[in-house]
GROMACS .gro file of N, CA, C and O in nm:
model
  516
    1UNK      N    1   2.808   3.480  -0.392
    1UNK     CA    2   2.744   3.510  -0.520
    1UNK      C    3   2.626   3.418  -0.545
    1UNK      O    4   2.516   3.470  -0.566
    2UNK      N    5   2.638   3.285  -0.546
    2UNK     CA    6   2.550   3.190  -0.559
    2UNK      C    7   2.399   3.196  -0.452
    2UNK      O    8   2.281   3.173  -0.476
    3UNK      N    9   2.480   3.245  -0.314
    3UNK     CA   10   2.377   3.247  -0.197
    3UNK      C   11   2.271   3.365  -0.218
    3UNK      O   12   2.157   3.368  -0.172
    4UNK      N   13   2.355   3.498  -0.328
    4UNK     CA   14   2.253   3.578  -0.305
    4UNK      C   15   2.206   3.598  -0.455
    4UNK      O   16   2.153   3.707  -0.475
    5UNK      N   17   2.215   3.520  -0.554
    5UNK     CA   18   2.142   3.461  -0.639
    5UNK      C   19   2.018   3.374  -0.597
    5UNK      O   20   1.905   3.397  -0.642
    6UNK      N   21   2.040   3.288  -0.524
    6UNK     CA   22   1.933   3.237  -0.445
    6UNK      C   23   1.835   3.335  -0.387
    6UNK      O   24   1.727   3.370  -0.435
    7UNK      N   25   1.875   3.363  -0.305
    7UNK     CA   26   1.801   3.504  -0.222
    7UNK      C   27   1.680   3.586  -0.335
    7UNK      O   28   1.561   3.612  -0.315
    8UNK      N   29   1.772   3.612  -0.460
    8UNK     CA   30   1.698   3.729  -0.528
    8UNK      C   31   1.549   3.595  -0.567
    8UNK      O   32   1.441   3.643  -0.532
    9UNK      N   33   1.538   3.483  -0.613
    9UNK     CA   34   1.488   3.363  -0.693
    9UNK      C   35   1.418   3.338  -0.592
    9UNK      O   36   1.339   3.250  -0.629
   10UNK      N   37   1.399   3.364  -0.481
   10UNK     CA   38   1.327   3.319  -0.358
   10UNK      C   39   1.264   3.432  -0.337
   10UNK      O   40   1.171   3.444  -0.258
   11UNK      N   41   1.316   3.532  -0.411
   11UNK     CA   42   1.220   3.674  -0.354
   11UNK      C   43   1.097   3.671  -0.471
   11UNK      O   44   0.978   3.697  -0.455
   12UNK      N   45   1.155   3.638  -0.570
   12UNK     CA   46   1.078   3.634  -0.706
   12UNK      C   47   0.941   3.522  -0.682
   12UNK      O   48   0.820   3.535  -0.702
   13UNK      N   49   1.018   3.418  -0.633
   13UNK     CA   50   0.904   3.272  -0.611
   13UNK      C   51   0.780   3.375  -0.514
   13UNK      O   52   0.657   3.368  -0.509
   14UNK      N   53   0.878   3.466  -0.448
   14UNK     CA   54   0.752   3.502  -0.339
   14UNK      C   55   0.653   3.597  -0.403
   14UNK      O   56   0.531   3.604  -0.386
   15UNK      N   57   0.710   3.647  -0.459
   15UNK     CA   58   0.593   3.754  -0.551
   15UNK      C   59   0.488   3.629  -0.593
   15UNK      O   60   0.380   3.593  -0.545
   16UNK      N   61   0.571   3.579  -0.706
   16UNK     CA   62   0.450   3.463  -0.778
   16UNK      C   63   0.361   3.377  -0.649
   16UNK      O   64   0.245   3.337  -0.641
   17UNK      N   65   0.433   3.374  -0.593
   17UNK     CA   66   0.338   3.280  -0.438
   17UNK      C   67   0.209   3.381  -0.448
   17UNK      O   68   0.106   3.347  -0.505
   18UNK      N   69   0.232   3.547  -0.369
   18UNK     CA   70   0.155   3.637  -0.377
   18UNK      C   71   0.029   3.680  -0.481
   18UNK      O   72  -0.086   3.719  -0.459
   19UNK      N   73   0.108   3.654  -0.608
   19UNK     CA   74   0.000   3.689  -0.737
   19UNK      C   75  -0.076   3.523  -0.742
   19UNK      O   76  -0.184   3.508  -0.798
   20UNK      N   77  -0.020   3.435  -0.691
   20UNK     CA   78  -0.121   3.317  -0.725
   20UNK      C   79  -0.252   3.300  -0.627
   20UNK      O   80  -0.364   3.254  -0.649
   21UNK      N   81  -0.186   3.361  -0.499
   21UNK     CA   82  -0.314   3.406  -0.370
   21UNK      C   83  -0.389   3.496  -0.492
   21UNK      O   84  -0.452   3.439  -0.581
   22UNK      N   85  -0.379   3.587  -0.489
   22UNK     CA   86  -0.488   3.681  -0.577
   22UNK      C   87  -0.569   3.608  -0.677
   22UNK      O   88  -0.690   3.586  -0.678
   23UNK      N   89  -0.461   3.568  -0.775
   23UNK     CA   90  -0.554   3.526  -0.912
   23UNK      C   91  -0.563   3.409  -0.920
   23UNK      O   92  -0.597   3.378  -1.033
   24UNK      N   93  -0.541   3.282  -0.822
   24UNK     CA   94  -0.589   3.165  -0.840
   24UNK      C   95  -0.678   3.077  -0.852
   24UNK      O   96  -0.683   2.968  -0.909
   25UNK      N   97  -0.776   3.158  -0.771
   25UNK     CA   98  -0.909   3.110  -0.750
   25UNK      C   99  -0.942   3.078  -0.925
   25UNK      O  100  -0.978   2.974  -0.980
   26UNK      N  101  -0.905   3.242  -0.994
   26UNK     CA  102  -0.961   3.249  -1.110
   26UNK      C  103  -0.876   3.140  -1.228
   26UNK      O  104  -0.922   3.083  -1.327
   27UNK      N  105  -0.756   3.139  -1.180
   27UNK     CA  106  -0.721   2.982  -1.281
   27UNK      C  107  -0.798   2.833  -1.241
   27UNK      O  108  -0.808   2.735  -1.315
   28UNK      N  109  -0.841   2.846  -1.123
   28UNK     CA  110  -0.929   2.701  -1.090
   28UNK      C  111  -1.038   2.706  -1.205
   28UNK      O  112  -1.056   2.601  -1.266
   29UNK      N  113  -1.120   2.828  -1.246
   29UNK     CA  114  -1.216   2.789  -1.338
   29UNK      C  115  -1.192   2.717  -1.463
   29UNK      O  116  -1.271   2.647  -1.526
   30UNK      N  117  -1.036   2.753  -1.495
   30UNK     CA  118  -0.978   2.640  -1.640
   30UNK      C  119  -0.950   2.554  -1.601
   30UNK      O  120  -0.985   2.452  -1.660
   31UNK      N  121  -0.849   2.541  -1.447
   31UNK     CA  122  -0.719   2.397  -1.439
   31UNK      C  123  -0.858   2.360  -1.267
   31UNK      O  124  -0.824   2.401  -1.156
   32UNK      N  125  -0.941   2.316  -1.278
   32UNK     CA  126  -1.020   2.287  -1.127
   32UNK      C  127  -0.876   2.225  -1.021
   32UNK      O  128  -0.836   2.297  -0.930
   33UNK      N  129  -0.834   2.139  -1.039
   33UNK     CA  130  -0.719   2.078  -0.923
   33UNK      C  131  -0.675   2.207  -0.891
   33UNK      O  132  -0.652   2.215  -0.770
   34UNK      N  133  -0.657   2.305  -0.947
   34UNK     CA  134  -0.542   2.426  -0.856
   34UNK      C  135  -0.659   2.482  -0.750
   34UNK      O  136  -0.631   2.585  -0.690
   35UNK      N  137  -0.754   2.435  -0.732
   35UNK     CA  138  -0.830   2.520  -0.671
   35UNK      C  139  -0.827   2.457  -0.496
   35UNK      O  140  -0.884   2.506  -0.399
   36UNK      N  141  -0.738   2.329  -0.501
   36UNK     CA  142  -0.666   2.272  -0.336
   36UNK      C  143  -0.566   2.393  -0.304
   36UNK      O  144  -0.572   2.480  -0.217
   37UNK      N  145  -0.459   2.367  -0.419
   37UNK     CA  146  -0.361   2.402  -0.400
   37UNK      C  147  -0.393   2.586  -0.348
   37UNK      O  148  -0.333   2.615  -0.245
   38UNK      N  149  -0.465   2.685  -0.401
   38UNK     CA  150  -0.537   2.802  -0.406
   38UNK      C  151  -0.607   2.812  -0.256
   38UNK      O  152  -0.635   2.914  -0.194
   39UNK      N  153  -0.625   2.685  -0.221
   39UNK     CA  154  -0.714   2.714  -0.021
   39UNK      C  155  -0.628   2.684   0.008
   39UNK      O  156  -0.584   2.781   0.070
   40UNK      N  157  -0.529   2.581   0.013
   40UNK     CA  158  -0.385   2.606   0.106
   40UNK      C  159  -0.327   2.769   0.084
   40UNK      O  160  -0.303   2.835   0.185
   41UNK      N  161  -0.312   2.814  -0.015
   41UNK     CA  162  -0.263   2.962   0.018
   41UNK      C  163  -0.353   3.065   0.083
   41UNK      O  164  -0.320   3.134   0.180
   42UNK      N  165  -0.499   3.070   0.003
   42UNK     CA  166  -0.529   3.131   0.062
   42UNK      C  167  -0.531   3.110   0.209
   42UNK      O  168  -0.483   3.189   0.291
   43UNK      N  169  -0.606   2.973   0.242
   43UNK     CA  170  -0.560   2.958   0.456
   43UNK      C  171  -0.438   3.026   0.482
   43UNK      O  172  -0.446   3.138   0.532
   44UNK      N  173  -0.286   2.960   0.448
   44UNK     CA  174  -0.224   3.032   0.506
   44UNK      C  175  -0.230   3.185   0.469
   44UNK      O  176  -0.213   3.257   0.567
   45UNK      N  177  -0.247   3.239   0.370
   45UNK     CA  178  -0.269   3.430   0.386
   45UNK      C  179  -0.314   3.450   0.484
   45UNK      O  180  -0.268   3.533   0.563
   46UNK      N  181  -0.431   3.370   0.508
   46UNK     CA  182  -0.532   3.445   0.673
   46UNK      C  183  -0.429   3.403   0.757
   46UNK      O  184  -0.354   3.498   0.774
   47UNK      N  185  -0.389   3.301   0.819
   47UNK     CA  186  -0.318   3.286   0.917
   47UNK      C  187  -0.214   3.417   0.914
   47UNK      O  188  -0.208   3.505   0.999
   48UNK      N  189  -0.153   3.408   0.819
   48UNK     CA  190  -0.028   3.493   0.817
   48UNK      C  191  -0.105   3.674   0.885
   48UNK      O  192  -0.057   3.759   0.961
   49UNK      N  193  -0.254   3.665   0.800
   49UNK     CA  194  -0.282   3.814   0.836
   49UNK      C  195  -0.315   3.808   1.039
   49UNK      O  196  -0.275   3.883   1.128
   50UNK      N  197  -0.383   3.712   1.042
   50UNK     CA  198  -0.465   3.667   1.169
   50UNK      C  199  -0.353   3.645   1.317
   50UNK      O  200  -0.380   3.662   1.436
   51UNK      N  201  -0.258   3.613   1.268
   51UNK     CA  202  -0.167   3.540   1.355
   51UNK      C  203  -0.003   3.568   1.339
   51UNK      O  204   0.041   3.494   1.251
   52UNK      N  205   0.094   3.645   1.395
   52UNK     CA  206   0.209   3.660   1.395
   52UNK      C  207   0.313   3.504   1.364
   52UNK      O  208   0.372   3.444   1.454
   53UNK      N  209   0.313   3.476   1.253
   53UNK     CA  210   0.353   3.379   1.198
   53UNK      C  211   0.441   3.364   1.124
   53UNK      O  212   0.428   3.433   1.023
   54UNK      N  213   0.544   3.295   1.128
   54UNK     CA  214   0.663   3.356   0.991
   54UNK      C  215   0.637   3.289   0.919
   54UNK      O  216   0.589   3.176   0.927
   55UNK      N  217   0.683   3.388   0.784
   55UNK     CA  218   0.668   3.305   0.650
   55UNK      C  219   0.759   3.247   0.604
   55UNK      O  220   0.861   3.316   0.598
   56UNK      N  221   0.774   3.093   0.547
   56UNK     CA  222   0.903   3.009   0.518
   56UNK      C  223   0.969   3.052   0.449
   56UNK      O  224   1.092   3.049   0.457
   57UNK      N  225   0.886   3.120   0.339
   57UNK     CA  226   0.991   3.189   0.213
   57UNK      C  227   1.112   3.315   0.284
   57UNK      O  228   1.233   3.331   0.272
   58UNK      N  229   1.004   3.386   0.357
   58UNK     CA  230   1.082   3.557   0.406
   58UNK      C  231   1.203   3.457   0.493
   58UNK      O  232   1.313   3.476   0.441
   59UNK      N  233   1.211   3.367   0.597
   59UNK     CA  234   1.308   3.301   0.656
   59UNK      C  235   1.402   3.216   0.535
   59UNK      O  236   1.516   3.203   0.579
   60UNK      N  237   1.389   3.165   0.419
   60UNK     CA  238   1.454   3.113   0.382
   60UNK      C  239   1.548   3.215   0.311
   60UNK      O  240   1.668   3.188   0.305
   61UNK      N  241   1.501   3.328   0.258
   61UNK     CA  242   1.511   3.454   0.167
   61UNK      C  243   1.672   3.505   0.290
   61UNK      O  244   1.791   3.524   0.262
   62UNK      N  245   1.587   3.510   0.440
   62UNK     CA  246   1.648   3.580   0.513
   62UNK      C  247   1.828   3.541   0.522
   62UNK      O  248   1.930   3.611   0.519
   63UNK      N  249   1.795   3.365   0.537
   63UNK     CA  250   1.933   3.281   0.531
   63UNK      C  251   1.986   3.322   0.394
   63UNK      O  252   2.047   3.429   0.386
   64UNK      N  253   1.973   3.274   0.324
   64UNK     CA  254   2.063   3.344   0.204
   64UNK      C  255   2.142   3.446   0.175
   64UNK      O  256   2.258   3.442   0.134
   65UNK      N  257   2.057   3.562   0.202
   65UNK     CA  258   2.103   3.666   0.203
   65UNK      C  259   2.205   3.702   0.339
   65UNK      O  260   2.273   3.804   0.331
   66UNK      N  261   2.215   3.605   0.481
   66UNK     CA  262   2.271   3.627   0.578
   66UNK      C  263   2.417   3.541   0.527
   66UNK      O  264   2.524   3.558   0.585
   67UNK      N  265   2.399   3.436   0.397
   67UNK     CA  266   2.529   3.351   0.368
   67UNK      C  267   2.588   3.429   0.292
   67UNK      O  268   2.711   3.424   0.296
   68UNK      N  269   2.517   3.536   0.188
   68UNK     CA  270   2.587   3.615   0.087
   68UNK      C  271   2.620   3.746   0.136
   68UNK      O  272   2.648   3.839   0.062
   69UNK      N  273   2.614   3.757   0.317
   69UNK     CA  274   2.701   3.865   0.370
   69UNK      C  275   2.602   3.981   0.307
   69UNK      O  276   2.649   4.091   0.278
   70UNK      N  277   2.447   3.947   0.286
   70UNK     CA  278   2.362   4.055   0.285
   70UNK      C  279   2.286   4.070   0.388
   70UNK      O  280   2.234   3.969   0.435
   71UNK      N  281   2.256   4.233   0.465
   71UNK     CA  282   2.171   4.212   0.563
   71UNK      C  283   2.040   4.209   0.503
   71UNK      O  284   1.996   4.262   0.401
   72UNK      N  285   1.965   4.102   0.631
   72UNK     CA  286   1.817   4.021   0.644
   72UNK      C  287   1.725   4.131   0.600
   72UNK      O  288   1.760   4.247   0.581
   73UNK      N  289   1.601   4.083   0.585
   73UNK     CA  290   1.511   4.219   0.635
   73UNK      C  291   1.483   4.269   0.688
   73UNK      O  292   1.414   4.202   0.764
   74UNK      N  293   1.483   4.383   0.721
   74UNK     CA  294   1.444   4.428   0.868
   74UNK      C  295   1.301   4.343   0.912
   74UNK      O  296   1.298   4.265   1.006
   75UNK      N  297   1.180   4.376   0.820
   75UNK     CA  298   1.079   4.363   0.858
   75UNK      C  299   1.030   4.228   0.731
   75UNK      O  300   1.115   4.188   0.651
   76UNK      N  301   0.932   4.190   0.731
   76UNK     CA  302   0.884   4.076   0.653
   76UNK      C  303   0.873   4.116   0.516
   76UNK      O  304   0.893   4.234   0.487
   77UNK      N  305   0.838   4.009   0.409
   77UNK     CA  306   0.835   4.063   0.262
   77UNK      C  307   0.760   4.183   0.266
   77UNK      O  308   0.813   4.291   0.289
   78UNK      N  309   0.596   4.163   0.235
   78UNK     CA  310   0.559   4.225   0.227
   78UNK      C  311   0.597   4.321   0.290
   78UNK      O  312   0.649   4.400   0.211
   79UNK      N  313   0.600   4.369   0.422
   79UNK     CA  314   0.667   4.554   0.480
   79UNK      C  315   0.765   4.532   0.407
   79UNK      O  316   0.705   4.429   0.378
   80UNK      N  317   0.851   4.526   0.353
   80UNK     CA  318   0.975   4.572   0.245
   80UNK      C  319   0.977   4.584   0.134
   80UNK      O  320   1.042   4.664   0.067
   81UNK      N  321   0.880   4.475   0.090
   81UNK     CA  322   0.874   4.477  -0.060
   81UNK      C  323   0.726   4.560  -0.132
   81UNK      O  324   0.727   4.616  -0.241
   82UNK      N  325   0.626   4.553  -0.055
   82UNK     CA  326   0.482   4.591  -0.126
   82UNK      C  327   0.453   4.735  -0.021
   82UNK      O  328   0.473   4.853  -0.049
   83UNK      N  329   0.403   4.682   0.095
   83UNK     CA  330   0.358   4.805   0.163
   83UNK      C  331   0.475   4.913   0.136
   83UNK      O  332   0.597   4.898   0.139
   84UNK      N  333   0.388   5.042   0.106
   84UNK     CA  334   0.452   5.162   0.125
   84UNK      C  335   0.542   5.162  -0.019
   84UNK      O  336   0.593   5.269  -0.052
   85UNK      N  337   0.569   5.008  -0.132
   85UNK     CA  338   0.569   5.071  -0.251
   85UNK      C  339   0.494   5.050  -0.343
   85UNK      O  340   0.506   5.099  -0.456
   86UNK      N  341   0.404   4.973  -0.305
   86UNK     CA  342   0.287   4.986  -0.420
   86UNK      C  343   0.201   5.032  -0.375
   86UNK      O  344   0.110   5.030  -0.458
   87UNK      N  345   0.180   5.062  -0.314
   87UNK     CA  346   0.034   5.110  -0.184
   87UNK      C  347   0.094   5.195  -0.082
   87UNK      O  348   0.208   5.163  -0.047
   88UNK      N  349   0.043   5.292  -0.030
   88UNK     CA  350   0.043   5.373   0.128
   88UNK      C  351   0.061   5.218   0.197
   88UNK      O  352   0.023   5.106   0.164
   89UNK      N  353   0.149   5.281   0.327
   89UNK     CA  354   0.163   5.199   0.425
   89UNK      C  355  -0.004   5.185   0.510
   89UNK      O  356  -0.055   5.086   0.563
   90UNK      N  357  -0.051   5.310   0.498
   90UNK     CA  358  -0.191   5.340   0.575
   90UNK      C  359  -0.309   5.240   0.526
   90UNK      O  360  -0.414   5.224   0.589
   91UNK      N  361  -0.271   5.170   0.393
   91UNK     CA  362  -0.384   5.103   0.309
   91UNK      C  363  -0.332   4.960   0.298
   91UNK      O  364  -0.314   4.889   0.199
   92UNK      N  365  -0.315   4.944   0.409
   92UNK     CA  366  -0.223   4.773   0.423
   92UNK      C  367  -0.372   4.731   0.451
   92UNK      O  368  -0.426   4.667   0.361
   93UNK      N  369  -0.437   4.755   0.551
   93UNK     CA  370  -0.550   4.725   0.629
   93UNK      C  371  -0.685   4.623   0.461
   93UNK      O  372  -0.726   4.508   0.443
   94UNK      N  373  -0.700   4.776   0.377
   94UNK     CA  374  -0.776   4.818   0.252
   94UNK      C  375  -0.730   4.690   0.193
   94UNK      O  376  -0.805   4.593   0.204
   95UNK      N  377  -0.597   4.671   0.121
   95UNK     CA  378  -0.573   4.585   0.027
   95UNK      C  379  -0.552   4.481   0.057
   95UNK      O  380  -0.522   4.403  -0.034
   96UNK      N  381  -0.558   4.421   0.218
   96UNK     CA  382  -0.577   4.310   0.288
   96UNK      C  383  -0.733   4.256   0.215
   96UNK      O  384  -0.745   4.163   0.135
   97UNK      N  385  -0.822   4.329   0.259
   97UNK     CA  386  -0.999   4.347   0.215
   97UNK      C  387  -1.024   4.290   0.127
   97UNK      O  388  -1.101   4.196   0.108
   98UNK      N  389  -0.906   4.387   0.015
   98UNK     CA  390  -0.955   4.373  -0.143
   98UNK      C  391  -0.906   4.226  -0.170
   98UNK      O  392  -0.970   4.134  -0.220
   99UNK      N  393  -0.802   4.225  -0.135
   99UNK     CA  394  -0.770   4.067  -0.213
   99UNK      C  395  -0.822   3.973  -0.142
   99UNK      O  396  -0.823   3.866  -0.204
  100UNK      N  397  -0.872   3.966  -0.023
  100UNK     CA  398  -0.992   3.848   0.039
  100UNK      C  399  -1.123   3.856  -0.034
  100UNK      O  400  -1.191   3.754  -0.030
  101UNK      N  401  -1.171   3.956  -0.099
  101UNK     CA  402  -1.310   4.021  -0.156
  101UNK      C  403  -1.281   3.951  -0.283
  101UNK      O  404  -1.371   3.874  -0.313
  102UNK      N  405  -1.153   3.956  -0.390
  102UNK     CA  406  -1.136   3.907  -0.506
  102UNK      C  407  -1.092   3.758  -0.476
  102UNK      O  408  -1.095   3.678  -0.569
  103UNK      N  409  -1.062   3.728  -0.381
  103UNK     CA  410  -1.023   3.542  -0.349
  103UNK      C  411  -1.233   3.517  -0.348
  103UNK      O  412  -1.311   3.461  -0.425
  104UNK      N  413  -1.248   3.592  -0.224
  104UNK     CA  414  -1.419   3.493  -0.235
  104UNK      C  415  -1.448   3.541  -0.336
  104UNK      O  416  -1.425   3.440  -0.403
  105UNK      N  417  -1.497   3.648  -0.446
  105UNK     CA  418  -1.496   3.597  -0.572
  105UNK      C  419  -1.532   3.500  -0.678
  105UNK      O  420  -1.621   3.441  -0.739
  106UNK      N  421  -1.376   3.525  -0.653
  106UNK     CA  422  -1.290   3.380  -0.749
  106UNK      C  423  -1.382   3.288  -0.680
  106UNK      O  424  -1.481   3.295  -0.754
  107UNK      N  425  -1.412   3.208  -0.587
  107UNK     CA  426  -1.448   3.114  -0.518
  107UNK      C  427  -1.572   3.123  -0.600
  107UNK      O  428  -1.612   3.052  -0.693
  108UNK      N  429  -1.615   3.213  -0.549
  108UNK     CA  430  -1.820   3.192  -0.592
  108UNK      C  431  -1.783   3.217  -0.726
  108UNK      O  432  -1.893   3.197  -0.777
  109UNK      N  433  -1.694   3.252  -0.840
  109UNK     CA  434  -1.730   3.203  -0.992
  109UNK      C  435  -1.700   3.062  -0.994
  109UNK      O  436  -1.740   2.995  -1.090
  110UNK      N  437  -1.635   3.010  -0.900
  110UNK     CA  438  -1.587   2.869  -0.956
  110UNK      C  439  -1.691   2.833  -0.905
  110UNK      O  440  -1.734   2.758  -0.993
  111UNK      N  441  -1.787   2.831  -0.799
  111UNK     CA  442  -1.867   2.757  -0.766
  111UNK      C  443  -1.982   2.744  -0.841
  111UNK      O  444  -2.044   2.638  -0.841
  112UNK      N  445  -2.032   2.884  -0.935
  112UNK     CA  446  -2.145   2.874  -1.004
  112UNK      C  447  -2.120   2.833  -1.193
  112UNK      O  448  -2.184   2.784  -1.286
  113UNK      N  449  -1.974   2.895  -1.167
  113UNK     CA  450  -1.950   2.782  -1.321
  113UNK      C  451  -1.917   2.640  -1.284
  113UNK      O  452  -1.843   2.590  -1.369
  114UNK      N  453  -1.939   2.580  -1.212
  114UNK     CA  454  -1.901   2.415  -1.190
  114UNK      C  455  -2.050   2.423  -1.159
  114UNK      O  456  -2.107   2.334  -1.222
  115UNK      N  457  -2.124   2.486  -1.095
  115UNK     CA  458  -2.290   2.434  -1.106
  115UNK      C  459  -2.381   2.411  -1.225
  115UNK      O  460  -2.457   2.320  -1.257
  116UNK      N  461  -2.349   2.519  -1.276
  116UNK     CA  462  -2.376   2.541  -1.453
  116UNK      C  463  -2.361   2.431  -1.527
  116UNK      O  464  -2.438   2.378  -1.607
  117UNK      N  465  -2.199   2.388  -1.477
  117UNK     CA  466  -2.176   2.268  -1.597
  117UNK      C  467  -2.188   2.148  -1.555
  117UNK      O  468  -2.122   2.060  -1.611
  118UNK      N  469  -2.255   2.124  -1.472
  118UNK     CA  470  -2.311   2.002  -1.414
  118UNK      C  471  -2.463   1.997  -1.433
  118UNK      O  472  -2.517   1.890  -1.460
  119UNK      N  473  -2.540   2.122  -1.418
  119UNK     CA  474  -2.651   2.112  -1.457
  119UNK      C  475  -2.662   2.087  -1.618
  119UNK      O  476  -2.751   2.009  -1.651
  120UNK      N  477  -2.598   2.133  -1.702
  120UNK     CA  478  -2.609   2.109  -1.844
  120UNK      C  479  -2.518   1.980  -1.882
  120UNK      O  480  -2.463   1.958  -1.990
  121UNK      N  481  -2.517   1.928  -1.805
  121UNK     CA  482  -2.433   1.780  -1.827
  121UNK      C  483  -2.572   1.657  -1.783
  121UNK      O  484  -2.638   1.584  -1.857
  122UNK      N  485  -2.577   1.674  -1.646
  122UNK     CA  486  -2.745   1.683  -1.640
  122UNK      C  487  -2.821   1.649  -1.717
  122UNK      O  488  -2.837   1.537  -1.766
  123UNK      N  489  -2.881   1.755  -1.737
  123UNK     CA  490  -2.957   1.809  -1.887
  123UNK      C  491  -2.947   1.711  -2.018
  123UNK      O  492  -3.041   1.656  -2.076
  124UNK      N  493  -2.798   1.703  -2.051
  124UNK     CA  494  -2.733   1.621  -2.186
  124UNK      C  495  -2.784   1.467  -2.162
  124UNK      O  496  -2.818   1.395  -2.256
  125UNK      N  497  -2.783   1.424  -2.020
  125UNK     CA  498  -2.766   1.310  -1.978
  125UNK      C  499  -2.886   1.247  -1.992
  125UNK      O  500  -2.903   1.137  -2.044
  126UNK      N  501  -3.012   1.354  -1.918
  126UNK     CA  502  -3.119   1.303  -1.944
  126UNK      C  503  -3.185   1.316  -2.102
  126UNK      O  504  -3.301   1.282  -2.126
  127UNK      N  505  -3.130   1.349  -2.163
  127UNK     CA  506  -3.177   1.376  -2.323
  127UNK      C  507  -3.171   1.255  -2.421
  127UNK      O  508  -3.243   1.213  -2.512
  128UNK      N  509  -3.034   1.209  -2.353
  128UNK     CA  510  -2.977   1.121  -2.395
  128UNK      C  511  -3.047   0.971  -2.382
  128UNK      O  512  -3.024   0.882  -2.464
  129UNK      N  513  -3.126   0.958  -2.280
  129UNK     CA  514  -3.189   0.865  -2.236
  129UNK      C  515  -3.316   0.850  -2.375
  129UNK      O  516  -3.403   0.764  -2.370
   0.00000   0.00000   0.00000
């Protein structure tokens, strides 16, 4: 009971892992420090897309559910959990794209609102003089 309580809380962490790849970039423009933590995920996403790599969570997910006498996944989170139900299996390729397209993005707003506010800091600084 406990093991596959775990299991479900590890599946959940993994979603939020997932939605923080997407929309993190865009919390760096309020909280800047998340924007380390935001290239460690995004790197590993590419690896994970680039390179047959397991993911710690889907293996830790997997044990749990193998202690609470549930079978593993067949296939990794995502093929079980997203492809084919939020999306066509055929548009794995597409929404790979899109969320690298909305990570750089995110990137280039953080980069030109941190330019912005350095130039008008700048600006303040020399006024100030």
């Amino acid at each position: 009971m406990v093991a596959r309580a775990f299991a479900e809380l590890v599946m959940v962490v993994h979603f939020g892992v997932l939605v923080f790849l997407v929309v993190g970039g865009f919390l760096a423009w309020r909280w800047p420090k998340l924007l380390y933590a935001h290239l460690a995920m995004a790197t590993w996403g590419l690896l994970i897309v680039l390179f047959p790599l397991a993911c710690p969570l889907t293996w830790l997910e997997n044990e749990l559910r193998a202690a609470a006498g549930q079978p593993e996944l067949a296939t990794g989170f995502i093929d079980t959990y997203i492809d084919g139900v939020l999306y066509p299996d055929s548009a794995a390729r597409l929404v790979q794209v899109l969320v690298a397209l909305v990570v750089l993005s995110s990137w280039t707003g953080y980069y030109l609102k941190r330019r912005d506010e350095r130039a008008c800091n700048s600006v303040q600084f020399t006024n100030q003089r």
